[in-house]
Amino acid sequence: MGAESAAGNATIDDVARVAGVSRAAVSKVLREAYGVSESMRDRVNAAIAELDYRPRTAARAMRGRTYTLGIELSDYGNQFFTKVLTGASAALEDSRYQLMIAPAESGPSAGSRAIDSLLDRQVDGIIAISPLVSRSSLERIARSTPIVMFGRHDTSDRYDTVADDDVAGASAVMDHLLGLGHRRIWHLSRDELATVPEDNTPHGIRLQTYLDAMNRAGLADNIQVRRSGEGEHEAYLTTQKLLGELGPPTAIFAGHDALALGAMRAISERGVDVSIAGYDDVPIASHPLISLTTVSQPGELMGARAVTMLLERLAGRDVAAHEVFVPTLVMRDSTRPPASL
Amino acid sequence: MGAESAAGNATIDDVARVAGVSRAAVSKVLREAYGVSESMRDRVNAAIAELDYRPRTAARAMRGRTYTLGIELSDYGNQFFTKVLTGASAALEDSRYQLMIAPAESGPSAGSRAIDSLLDRQVDGIIAISPLVSRSSLERIARSTPIVMFGRHDTSDRYDTVADDDVAGASAVMDHLLGLGHRRIWHLSRDELATVPEDNTPHGIRLQTYLDAMNRAGLADNIQVRRSGEGEHEAYLTTQKLLGELGPPTAIFAGHDALALGAMRAISERGVDVSIAGYDDVPIASHPLISLTTVSQPGELMGARAVTMLLERLAGRDVAAHEVFVPTLVMRDSTRPPASL
DNA sequence: GTGAAAGCGCTAACAA
DNA sequence: TTGTTAGCGCTTTCAC
């Protein structure tokens, strides 16, 4: 009948008193630091359990770590990032670290605001899944907080990167479409900010690969790049408009699956026969009613790797790591030979 | 050429020095507290801008607020919650508060662990989108931190709730299916933990409404409730198995759209004619190739309301608020009269 | 192996 | 209106 079992309101002093040791000793046990006898550790742990003690993150942050890894996520509607999250979360399962996601509104500066808010909260490391941040500000951040850029192909020696081989993935799509006999192939991409060449963004590289493939195939005149905001709905509207203006192509390569689904919606409503390929292999892509040809990235693995990169940095690594994963083309019913063949 | 423009490393003391005022004065300006002359405010703000000062959340947490609202989210793959997030995030747009999402792994205690980690970080308020937490522990938490339960129909006087009218939504689905002439209607639900009656969970209520409707229609013998883990894939496997065992029904009412999509996948692969209805109206439901009959909830509004409830609590409200939103049945191609008619 | 004590950067009484 | 001051709960030297 422990009077006021303050469940969660105990401080480190309370634990020290109950265990009959000093505050410093408790702190050491908490951090699994060196120089604690077994008997002391047992007594301290017993006191922690008895008092239901939980260290306040804020107080820890004043002197040491927060045991928090932050993820900046702008396009949280994108199901691919769900996989990444799952992988990241699973990689932290048995560690003392906790994941916190800072959702970023859309807009050019939203990503860096989310990152700033993560820094305000002194997270121990950051995974940024938004390419709209300048290299220089990333390097400034990286001086004090380890950060891994997800998706970018940068090779800064200050921050780490995790990406898939977008050249390989996009090439596979283009080879597939060209191989089927398509000549009028459009590319549906994100807005200009998302494809700035210097930023080495996924969408920038996919776009460039499309252009290269078309040029190499002698189809420069058929090049047609259309920009769309992120999200299925925007892609739907863009495609709808474009179909009205130009009439249907025989195939569309969309920068990612959400865009592909939007294009599919417009195509399907209009009742024309257009092949569509996407990128990411989100769960719905394999649905028999959708059956979208797309490029599969090992999202869980990538998310897990991003986390371990951060943990390695926290453990002392001070050289940059850059890892590129291999994507796979998944051929489904949404791509067929053009009707005119 | 400001030597070391420590961008983000300045403290409140630095600001005070540069502005030529006391630390307390700066603090007041930061918190927009009472009793600051205009000229002082201007000088302080100038110094803040000059030093690129940002208050450390940890230090604030030691004495006051963290200006952080936490969201506990277990099923982050569910697109409905994307809408909720968007609404919540937008409602905070111009405020000093920041949203942080603590992703919860699946499993019975994952939700409360995520909530605990939010509490460790002293968020100012919590939105919990996971029903697997006991009422009593919620009430204990609510004593120190405002919390709003999303989706639950509890009426505790200690914490707030935001939900849709699941009885109305599920009734609309059942009326629709029965009206079309269906008699063999299955219900695809979540696992038992997600439907504990005392917890007043969405899935518990939808299930009960299904049972009531079947009984009222004199179809007690046709009742068939099947459990599935969360997520499309689990629902697919469950449905596949069930079809093999019992042969197809004429209609399936799924507890939410992810489950409906999984059922659709199994149905479609098997090539049988079964009507399917879901719940939530996730974006893909309206896709012409899917065209899923479902129940639309005003997710953005609900997310925004959850946030304002928290802000109201922080502003002093101390009576509980419970808000129920009205869902709408959206009829699409996935529901038709049974073939036998 | 253990403990005493300083101090991280803020907020909020309280004094002036 | 403004400034002084006492902590918040931890981590981390540095003695012992």
XYZ file of C-alpha atoms (C1' of nucleotides) in Angstrom:
714
model
C 0.000 0.000 0.000
C 2.795 2.392 -0.818
C 1.054 5.636 0.068
C 1.581 7.883 -2.932
C 3.212 5.632 -5.503
C 4.139 8.648 -7.592
C 4.491 6.430 -10.662
C 6.783 8.312 -12.943
C 7.324 11.317 -10.726
C 10.284 9.987 -8.842
C 13.632 11.646 -9.448
C 17.116 10.264 -9.431
C 17.477 11.501 -5.849
C 14.559 9.378 -4.740
C 16.123 6.351 -6.318
C 19.443 7.113 -4.667
C 17.796 7.455 -1.285
C 15.816 4.239 -1.568
C 18.843 2.331 -2.818
C 21.038 3.928 -0.178
C 23.616 5.158 -2.662
C 24.632 8.431 -4.199
C 22.971 10.143 -7.110
C 26.073 9.628 -9.203
C 25.878 5.909 -8.674
C 22.338 5.786 -9.969
C 23.321 7.808 -12.989
C 26.071 5.365 -13.760
C 23.759 2.416 -13.555
C 21.299 4.169 -15.834
C 23.893 4.835 -18.454
C 25.561 1.472 -18.049
C 28.734 3.379 -17.330
C 31.955 1.908 -16.034
C 32.803 1.320 -12.402
C 29.722 -0.078 -10.697
C 29.747 -3.150 -8.543
C 27.187 -5.814 -9.189
C 25.571 -5.510 -5.817
C 25.156 -1.790 -6.237
C 23.643 -2.248 -9.649
C 21.137 -4.708 -8.265
C 20.105 -2.445 -5.444
C 19.722 0.493 -7.781
C 17.678 -1.464 -10.264
C 15.439 -2.670 -7.475
C 14.845 0.894 -6.359
C 14.126 1.969 -9.929
C 11.546 -0.762 -10.281
C 10.006 -0.032 -6.910
C 9.592 3.661 -7.612
C 8.669 3.174 -11.249
C 11.366 5.699 -11.967
C 11.921 7.067 -15.462
C 14.684 9.565 -16.154
C 13.486 12.878 -17.535
C 14.843 13.357 -21.021
C 15.058 17.108 -20.579
C 17.367 16.859 -17.601
C 19.565 14.405 -19.437
C 19.673 16.684 -22.432
C 21.162 19.453 -20.305
C 24.303 17.415 -19.756
C 24.298 14.444 -22.046
C 22.167 12.629 -24.539
C 18.449 12.501 -25.177
C 18.467 8.959 -26.527
C 16.251 10.208 -29.296
C 16.719 9.936 -33.037
C 14.668 12.320 -35.127
C 13.231 11.728 -38.571
C 12.275 14.635 -40.733
C 9.490 13.490 -43.006
C 7.686 15.713 -45.463
C 5.740 13.386 -47.715
C 4.293 11.255 -44.968
C 1.447 10.136 -47.194
C 3.940 8.238 -49.326
C 3.649 4.569 -48.488
C 7.243 3.899 -49.396
C 8.358 5.832 -46.366
C 6.162 3.630 -44.250
C 8.509 0.792 -45.112
C 11.503 2.927 -44.276
C 9.965 3.819 -40.938
C 9.259 0.210 -40.172
C 12.858 -0.682 -40.839
C 14.179 2.210 -38.801
C 11.867 1.482 -35.938
C 12.720 -2.204 -35.887
C 16.444 -1.443 -35.855
C 15.943 0.493 -32.640
C 13.773 -2.132 -31.014
C 16.191 -3.295 -28.351
C 18.190 -0.136 -27.958
C 17.777 2.672 -25.482
C 16.937 5.008 -28.331
C 13.524 6.225 -29.366
C 12.400 7.441 -32.756
C 10.551 10.736 -33.086
C 9.114 11.919 -36.355
C 8.822 15.591 -37.128
C 6.246 15.916 -39.890
C 6.972 18.709 -42.335
C 4.262 20.572 -44.150
C 4.820 20.944 -47.852
C 6.627 23.981 -49.158
C 10.274 24.747 -49.790
C 11.330 25.641 -46.249
C 9.136 23.202 -44.360
C 11.825 20.549 -44.322
C 14.439 22.719 -42.710
C 11.951 24.009 -40.187
C 11.222 20.451 -39.147
C 14.944 19.779 -38.868
C 15.381 22.908 -36.780
C 12.679 21.820 -34.422
C 14.442 18.501 -34.063
C 17.678 20.327 -33.270
C 15.880 22.522 -30.725
C 14.946 19.303 -28.996
C 18.534 18.142 -29.078
C 17.960 14.806 -30.721
C 21.136 12.743 -30.859
C 20.871 12.171 -34.587
C 18.686 12.994 -37.561
C 17.446 11.145 -40.615
C 16.205 13.615 -43.190
C 13.846 12.338 -45.857
C 13.491 15.557 -47.739
C 15.870 16.677 -50.389
C 15.053 20.393 -50.303
C 17.824 21.407 -47.951
C 21.026 22.971 -49.132
C 24.234 21.083 -48.828
C 25.885 23.868 -46.873
C 23.253 23.998 -44.172
C 23.417 20.225 -43.856
C 27.138 20.433 -43.344
C 26.688 23.089 -40.693
C 24.176 20.914 -38.865
C 26.401 17.878 -39.186
C 29.119 19.662 -37.244
C 27.126 19.225 -34.067
C 24.546 16.528 -34.814
C 25.019 13.470 -36.994
C 22.637 13.484 -39.917
C 21.919 11.030 -42.677
C 20.254 12.151 -45.845
C 17.822 9.630 -47.175
C 17.556 9.293 -50.938
C 20.203 11.810 -51.907
C 23.305 10.788 -53.760
C 25.518 13.440 -52.199
C 28.961 12.450 -51.136
C 29.673 15.031 -48.533
C 32.350 13.953 -46.113
C 30.435 15.438 -43.212
C 27.104 13.663 -43.392
C 26.034 10.174 -44.370
C 23.661 9.093 -47.110
C 21.425 6.150 -47.873
C 19.977 5.845 -51.342
C 19.005 3.393 -54.007
C 20.662 3.330 -57.384
C 18.220 5.590 -59.188
C 20.140 5.414 -62.442
C 19.824 1.647 -62.454
C 16.171 1.729 -61.445
C 15.112 4.360 -63.961
C 17.200 2.721 -66.698
C 15.473 -0.563 -66.066
C 12.106 1.122 -66.494
C 13.137 2.852 -69.709
C 14.720 -0.266 -71.159
C 11.563 -2.155 -70.375
C 9.286 0.414 -72.023
C 11.499 0.877 -75.052
C 11.876 -2.864 -75.334
C 8.114 -3.244 -75.468
C 8.143 -0.943 -78.467
C 7.062 2.330 -76.880
C 8.231 5.537 -78.535
C 5.929 8.218 -77.202
C 6.908 8.031 -73.541
C 6.201 10.862 -71.118
C 7.907 11.407 -67.824
C 5.852 12.631 -64.909
C 8.132 14.281 -62.379
C 7.999 16.391 -59.238
C 8.306 20.151 -59.239
C 11.545 21.868 -60.187
C 12.709 22.237 -56.593
C 12.708 18.481 -56.230
C 14.916 17.923 -59.241
C 17.673 20.508 -58.853
C 20.670 18.694 -60.356
C 23.172 19.903 -57.749
C 21.057 18.407 -55.000
C 21.412 14.891 -56.414
C 17.836 14.102 -55.571
C 16.110 10.870 -56.554
C 13.692 12.678 -58.818
C 16.441 14.692 -60.430
C 18.344 11.534 -61.284
C 15.302 9.667 -62.524
C 14.482 12.602 -64.756
C 17.993 12.784 -66.147
C 17.993 9.060 -66.783
C 14.739 9.378 -68.702
C 16.213 12.162 -70.823
C 19.379 10.191 -71.500
C 17.447 7.088 -72.477
C 15.171 8.991 -74.830
C 18.089 10.757 -76.447
C 20.055 7.585 -76.812
C 17.072 5.920 -78.464
C 16.857 8.768 -80.950
C 13.574 9.907 -79.456
C 14.569 13.435 -78.506
C 11.511 14.797 -80.280
C 9.216 12.663 -78.173
C 10.559 13.902 -74.863
C 7.790 15.230 -72.696
C 8.426 16.024 -69.071
C 5.573 17.135 -66.923
C 5.784 18.476 -63.391
C 3.302 17.736 -60.701
C 3.036 18.514 -57.034
C 3.538 15.591 -54.710
C 0.649 13.254 -54.162
C -1.720 11.275 -56.275
C -4.315 13.958 -56.703
C -1.918 16.498 -58.174
C -0.618 13.907 -60.595
C -4.161 13.078 -61.614
C -4.947 16.686 -62.427
C -1.689 17.184 -64.294
C -2.155 14.084 -66.402
C -5.776 14.884 -67.113
C -4.806 18.304 -68.363
C -1.972 17.003 -70.448
C -4.076 14.308 -72.067
C -6.495 17.000 -73.104
C -3.734 19.109 -74.609
C -1.637 16.522 -76.375
C -3.698 13.396 -76.666
C -2.420 10.204 -75.064
C 1.148 8.914 -75.341
C 1.689 5.180 -75.422
C 3.482 5.082 -72.067
C 4.159 7.155 -68.970
C 7.082 6.748 -66.621
C 6.124 8.345 -63.328
C 8.732 9.524 -60.818
C 7.121 7.468 -58.098
C 4.077 5.308 -57.450
C 1.826 8.001 -56.034
C 2.279 9.927 -59.265
C 1.752 6.748 -61.271
C -1.519 6.061 -59.482
C -2.719 9.566 -60.244
C -1.795 9.157 -63.905
C -3.557 5.796 -63.927
C -6.675 7.411 -62.588
C -6.720 9.966 -65.402
C -5.931 7.340 -68.023
C -8.541 4.991 -66.714
C -11.245 7.655 -66.581
C -10.490 8.617 -70.147
C -10.551 5.009 -71.254
C -7.361 5.160 -73.305
C -4.696 2.484 -73.481
C -1.512 3.834 -71.960
C 1.177 1.828 -70.228
C 2.275 3.175 -66.861
C 5.331 2.526 -64.749
C 6.126 3.907 -61.324
C 8.877 3.771 -58.754
C 8.918 2.428 -55.162
C 6.597 -0.573 -55.265
C 4.221 0.661 -52.607
C 1.884 -2.015 -51.227
C -1.068 -1.163 -53.448
C 1.036 -1.522 -56.599
C 0.842 -5.297 -56.370
C -2.927 -5.290 -55.933
C -4.421 -7.308 -58.798
C -6.770 -4.479 -59.745
C -3.854 -2.050 -59.993
C -0.945 -4.281 -60.987
C 1.518 -1.462 -61.476
C 4.917 -2.061 -63.035
C 7.378 -0.347 -60.764
C 10.801 -0.383 -59.185
C 11.173 -2.030 -55.838
C 13.574 -0.594 -53.292
C 14.461 -2.431 -50.088
C 12.842 0.241 -47.914
C 13.046 -1.618 -44.593
C 16.724 -2.362 -45.094
C 17.400 1.214 -46.057
C 15.623 2.561 -43.010
C 17.477 0.168 -40.752
C 20.795 1.138 -42.304
C 20.119 4.814 -41.793
C 19.567 4.129 -38.118
C 22.702 2.068 -37.707
C 24.694 4.778 -39.444
C 23.531 7.191 -36.793
C 24.324 4.767 -33.998
C 27.786 4.274 -35.434
C 28.350 8.019 -35.470
C 27.230 8.211 -31.862
C 29.671 5.441 -31.074
C 32.479 7.496 -32.534
C 32.757 6.978 -36.268
C 33.947 10.207 -37.834
C 34.271 9.412 -41.508
C 31.302 9.683 -43.812
C 29.382 6.636 -44.996
C 27.458 6.449 -48.239
C 25.425 3.415 -49.077
C 23.615 2.646 -52.291
C 21.029 -0.099 -52.481
C 20.105 -2.059 -55.563
C 16.554 -1.668 -56.857
C 14.617 -4.248 -58.856
C 12.185 -3.771 -61.685
C 8.868 -5.494 -61.018
C 6.932 -6.034 -64.225
C 3.180 -6.115 -63.938
C 0.098 -5.657 -66.119
C 0.233 -1.878 -66.284
C 2.915 -2.056 -68.962
C 2.161 -3.763 -72.261
C 3.293 -3.322 -75.835
C 1.732 -0.245 -77.443
C -1.633 -0.901 -79.083
C -0.378 0.274 -82.451
C 2.010 -2.656 -82.737
C 32.017 39.024 -40.816
C 30.733 38.204 -37.348
C 33.654 36.032 -36.291
C 32.036 32.858 -35.027
C 28.372 33.312 -35.835
C 27.521 30.398 -33.607
C 24.207 29.948 -35.390
C 22.034 28.135 -32.939
C 24.567 27.910 -30.161
C 23.763 31.210 -28.513
C 22.074 31.083 -25.142
C 19.574 33.371 -23.529
C 22.444 35.068 -21.713
C 24.090 35.999 -24.976
C 20.877 37.534 -26.185
C 20.480 39.445 -22.943
C 24.005 40.787 -23.195
C 23.663 41.878 -26.804
C 20.301 43.483 -26.153
C 21.580 45.056 -22.971
C 18.784 43.680 -20.828
C 18.346 40.974 -18.230
C 17.879 37.321 -18.919
C 14.386 37.482 -17.479
C 13.444 40.154 -19.940
C 14.469 37.971 -22.844
C 12.518 35.084 -21.412
C 9.432 37.231 -21.193
C 9.749 38.341 -24.778
C 10.159 34.732 -25.855
C 7.060 33.640 -24.070
C 5.100 36.746 -25.026
C 4.566 37.238 -21.325
C 3.075 40.315 -19.744
C 4.985 43.448 -18.837
C 7.453 44.189 -21.593
C 7.826 47.598 -23.178
C 7.754 47.840 -26.912
C 11.249 49.216 -27.154
C 12.654 46.405 -25.081
C 10.831 43.842 -27.167
C 12.293 45.323 -30.312
C 15.830 45.317 -28.971
C 15.489 41.752 -27.781
C 14.077 40.564 -31.057
C 16.899 42.268 -32.894
C 19.438 40.493 -30.736
C 17.677 37.178 -31.269
C 17.802 37.659 -35.005
C 21.414 38.780 -34.943
C 22.573 35.773 -32.958
C 20.239 33.367 -34.698
C 19.192 32.350 -31.220
C 16.865 29.413 -30.631
C 15.799 28.446 -27.134
C 16.757 24.938 -26.115
C 13.653 22.882 -25.502
C 15.345 20.856 -22.795
C 16.102 23.878 -20.684
C 12.570 25.140 -21.068
C 11.242 21.744 -20.095
C 13.039 21.940 -16.761
C 10.863 24.856 -15.697
C 8.031 25.278 -18.120
C 6.692 23.976 -21.370
C 8.265 22.175 -24.274
C 5.864 23.575 -26.873
C 5.589 20.075 -28.213
C 2.484 17.998 -28.794
C 3.039 14.285 -29.152
C 1.096 11.854 -31.278
C 1.211 8.192 -30.509
C 0.640 6.339 -33.762
C 0.742 2.589 -34.119
C -0.761 1.845 -37.501
C 1.212 4.455 -39.404
C 0.707 2.585 -42.654
C -2.980 3.399 -42.483
C -3.671 6.206 -44.931
C -6.596 7.459 -42.913
C -4.226 8.643 -40.245
C -2.337 10.580 -42.855
C -5.401 12.767 -43.170
C -5.598 13.117 -39.419
C -1.953 14.125 -39.283
C -2.435 16.669 -42.005
C -5.289 18.233 -40.098
C -3.372 18.226 -36.832
C -0.289 19.650 -38.427
C -2.207 22.408 -40.205
C -3.937 23.402 -36.983
C -0.544 24.056 -35.442
C 0.801 25.955 -38.423
C 0.943 29.408 -36.890
C 1.386 28.395 -33.303
C 4.542 28.026 -31.276
C 3.852 24.329 -30.926
C 5.475 21.520 -32.819
C 4.115 18.070 -33.525
C 6.208 15.002 -32.768
C 5.088 11.535 -33.717
C 6.141 8.556 -31.678
C 5.690 5.515 -33.897
C 4.605 2.401 -32.042
C 5.510 -1.055 -33.177
C 2.653 -3.480 -33.271
C 1.913 -5.594 -30.240
C -0.265 -5.057 -27.211
C 2.068 -2.893 -25.135
C 3.713 -0.946 -27.938
C 1.193 1.844 -27.700
C 1.782 2.530 -24.052
C 5.517 2.360 -24.514
C 5.287 5.054 -27.156
C 3.134 7.131 -24.827
C 5.662 6.655 -22.040
C 8.474 7.841 -24.240
C 6.420 10.910 -25.058
C 5.930 11.516 -21.349
C 9.653 11.061 -20.719
C 10.157 13.896 -23.140
C 7.638 16.011 -21.301
C 5.423 16.866 -24.243
C 2.731 19.362 -23.309
C -0.060 17.192 -24.612
C -0.704 13.857 -26.264
C -2.971 12.567 -28.985
C -3.175 8.807 -28.810
C -4.334 6.943 -31.891
C -4.238 3.503 -30.419
C -7.034 1.953 -28.486
C -5.003 -0.673 -26.650
C -4.450 1.301 -23.483
C -6.479 0.796 -20.376
C -8.778 3.485 -19.183
C -7.159 3.627 -15.793
C -3.676 4.247 -17.075
C -5.009 6.953 -19.349
C -6.641 8.622 -16.391
C -3.417 8.461 -14.452
C -1.541 10.073 -17.335
C -4.218 12.704 -17.775
C -3.610 13.888 -14.239
C -0.361 15.464 -15.334
C -0.537 15.698 -19.129
C -3.607 16.436 -21.219
C -4.413 13.569 -23.529
C -6.999 13.076 -26.215
C -7.945 9.621 -27.335
C -8.560 9.402 -31.010
C -11.293 7.063 -32.182
C -12.457 5.872 -28.804
C -15.933 6.543 -27.561
C -14.977 6.720 -23.914
C -16.508 9.411 -21.832
C -13.971 9.744 -19.089
C -14.137 13.074 -17.362
C -10.357 13.270 -17.203
C -9.347 12.965 -20.842
C -10.856 14.152 -24.101
C -11.972 12.119 -27.085
C -12.457 12.629 -30.788
C -14.312 9.980 -32.744
C -16.692 9.447 -35.567
C -20.105 7.959 -35.064
C -19.184 4.356 -35.734
C -22.688 3.116 -35.093
C -24.020 5.424 -37.780
C -21.219 4.563 -40.199
C -21.441 0.818 -39.758
C -25.251 0.930 -39.838
C -25.129 2.785 -43.129
C -22.922 0.068 -44.578
C -25.153 -2.720 -43.326
C -28.352 -1.001 -44.489
C -26.775 -0.542 -47.873
C -25.701 -4.171 -48.196
C -28.957 -5.548 -46.880
C -30.863 -3.162 -49.100
C -29.027 -4.502 -52.119
C -30.330 -7.929 -51.207
C -27.277 -9.440 -49.542
C -27.871 -12.109 -46.935
C -24.551 -13.907 -46.622
C -22.471 -11.019 -45.279
C -19.187 -11.570 -43.484
C -17.497 -9.120 -41.210
C -13.731 -8.820 -41.345
C -12.476 -7.345 -38.094
C -9.267 -6.716 -36.205
C -7.936 -9.024 -33.527
C -9.752 -9.454 -30.232
C -7.622 -6.886 -28.423
C -8.832 -4.219 -30.799
C -12.488 -4.952 -30.138
C -12.699 -5.279 -26.363
C -16.170 -3.896 -25.645
C -15.153 -1.990 -22.500
C -12.576 -0.059 -24.485
C -15.203 1.435 -26.785
C -12.922 1.063 -29.764
C -13.976 1.834 -33.319
C -13.586 -1.793 -34.360
C -15.473 -3.031 -31.354
C -18.411 -0.791 -32.179
C -18.383 -1.610 -35.884
C -18.399 -5.281 -35.011
C -21.288 -4.907 -32.592
C -23.231 -2.893 -35.145
C -22.728 -5.650 -37.699
C -23.984 -8.233 -35.237
C -27.017 -6.145 -34.333
C -27.882 -5.535 -37.970
C -27.601 -9.210 -38.862
C -29.703 -10.227 -35.900
C -32.322 -7.625 -36.606
C -32.536 -8.804 -40.198
C -33.117 -12.346 -39.007
C -29.756 -13.439 -40.369
C -28.205 -14.687 -37.165
C -27.295 -17.935 -38.866
C -25.307 -16.109 -41.499
C -23.135 -14.233 -39.055
C -19.485 -14.791 -39.805
C -16.859 -12.702 -38.079
C -13.272 -13.145 -39.013
C -10.253 -11.636 -37.298
C -7.203 -10.392 -39.044
C -4.053 -8.585 -38.005
C -3.804 -4.979 -39.074
C -2.739 -4.281 -42.604
C -3.744 -5.333 -46.053
C -1.558 -8.397 -46.283
C -2.955 -10.026 -43.178
C -6.485 -9.414 -44.397
C -5.613 -10.943 -47.720
C -4.351 -14.125 -46.112
C -7.305 -14.347 -43.790
C -9.829 -13.903 -46.560
C -8.052 -16.318 -48.831
C -8.142 -18.956 -46.151
C -11.760 -18.340 -45.323
C -12.861 -18.501 -48.949
C -11.207 -21.865 -49.185
C -12.989 -23.117 -46.091
C -16.482 -21.758 -46.580
C -16.774 -20.732 -50.182
C -17.595 -17.126 -50.997
C -20.284 -15.064 -49.278
C -22.110 -12.464 -51.339
C -20.668 -9.522 -49.423
C -17.948 -8.591 -46.960
C -18.000 -5.637 -44.606
C -14.421 -4.906 -43.613
C -13.551 -3.007 -40.454
C -11.485 -0.545 -42.414
C -10.185 0.061 -45.916
C -6.840 -1.653 -45.529
C -8.697 -4.818 -44.596
C -11.136 -4.280 -47.450
C -8.280 -3.973 -49.932
C -6.795 -7.204 -48.693
C -10.143 -8.949 -49.008
C -10.529 -7.495 -52.494
C -7.185 -8.907 -53.444
C -8.209 -12.397 -52.389
C -11.618 -12.088 -54.045
C -10.141 -10.759 -57.222
C -7.501 -13.481 -57.442
C -10.166 -16.098 -56.973
C -12.358 -14.505 -59.588
C -15.564 -14.677 -57.579
C -18.231 -11.996 -57.385
C -18.334 -10.633 -53.878
C -19.346 -7.137 -52.854
C -16.946 -5.392 -50.505
C -17.340 -2.388 -48.276
C -14.725 -0.742 -46.109
C -14.407 2.109 -43.668
C -12.336 5.333 -43.776
C -12.320 6.292 -47.467
C -8.554 6.292 -47.859
C -7.314 7.994 -51.045
C -6.967 4.817 -53.080
C -10.589 3.839 -52.406
C -11.816 6.346 -54.953
C -9.407 5.142 -57.629
C -11.476 3.983 -60.621
C -9.738 0.610 -60.680
C -10.575 0.029 -57.017
C -13.789 1.973 -56.534
C -14.401 0.809 -52.999
C -17.661 1.514 -51.217
C -16.674 2.861 -47.844
C -17.451 5.273 -45.045
C -15.857 8.668 -45.184
C -14.747 10.340 -41.986
C -13.631 13.962 -41.890
C -10.066 13.033 -40.912
C -8.498 16.462 -41.301
C -11.206 18.072 -39.216
C -10.861 15.402 -36.581
C -7.104 15.825 -36.389
C -7.447 19.572 -36.139
C -10.043 19.244 -33.413
C -7.816 16.936 -31.396
C -5.104 19.566 -31.501
C -7.368 22.413 -30.485
C -8.668 20.305 -27.616
C -5.116 20.034 -26.353
C -4.473 23.736 -26.792
C -7.654 24.482 -24.875
C -6.495 22.265 -22.042
C -3.174 24.054 -21.997
C -5.045 27.332 -21.869
C -6.857 26.178 -18.775
C -9.945 24.179 -19.672
C -10.474 21.548 -16.995
C -13.646 19.787 -18.005
C -13.553 16.922 -20.458
C -14.574 17.358 -24.085
C -15.936 14.591 -26.259
C -16.641 15.217 -29.892
C -18.294 12.885 -32.336
C -18.088 13.508 -36.060
C -20.618 12.399 -38.626
C -19.428 9.897 -41.214
C -20.858 9.515 -44.713
C -21.392 6.391 -46.746
C -19.753 6.629 -50.158
C -21.244 4.142 -52.565
C -18.981 2.891 -55.309
C -18.705 -0.045 -57.703
C -17.395 -2.562 -55.176
C -20.899 -3.113 -53.867
C -23.582 -4.458 -56.177
C -26.680 -6.595 -55.765
C -25.769 -10.263 -55.214
C -25.355 -12.214 -58.442
C -28.082 -14.650 -57.466
C -30.730 -11.957 -57.696
C 34.241 1.465 -6.288
C 31.838 5.405 -4.506
C 30.236 10.179 -3.426
C 30.347 15.535 -3.334
C 29.580 19.279 -5.962
C 29.350 22.158 -10.045
C 26.607 23.506 -13.688
C 23.799 22.762 -18.274
C 19.904 26.996 -20.081
C 16.026 28.163 -19.054
C 11.355 30.106 -16.111
C 9.019 32.313 -12.465
C 8.678 34.198 -8.058
C 9.876 38.154 -5.966
C 12.235 42.725 -5.287
C 13.315 46.936 -6.779
C 8.481 47.857 -16.308
C 12.738 45.599 -15.238
C 16.326 42.775 -12.815
C 17.903 39.280 -9.205
C 17.826 34.824 -7.882
C 16.632 30.146 -6.886
C 16.115 26.099 -8.676
C 14.306 22.155 -12.371
C 16.880 16.773 -12.660
C 20.248 15.153 -14.533
C 25.774 14.022 -15.957
C 30.400 14.350 -14.996
C 34.802 15.587 -13.314
C 37.429 14.965 -9.356
C 38.391 13.650 -4.725
C 38.331 10.024 -1.566
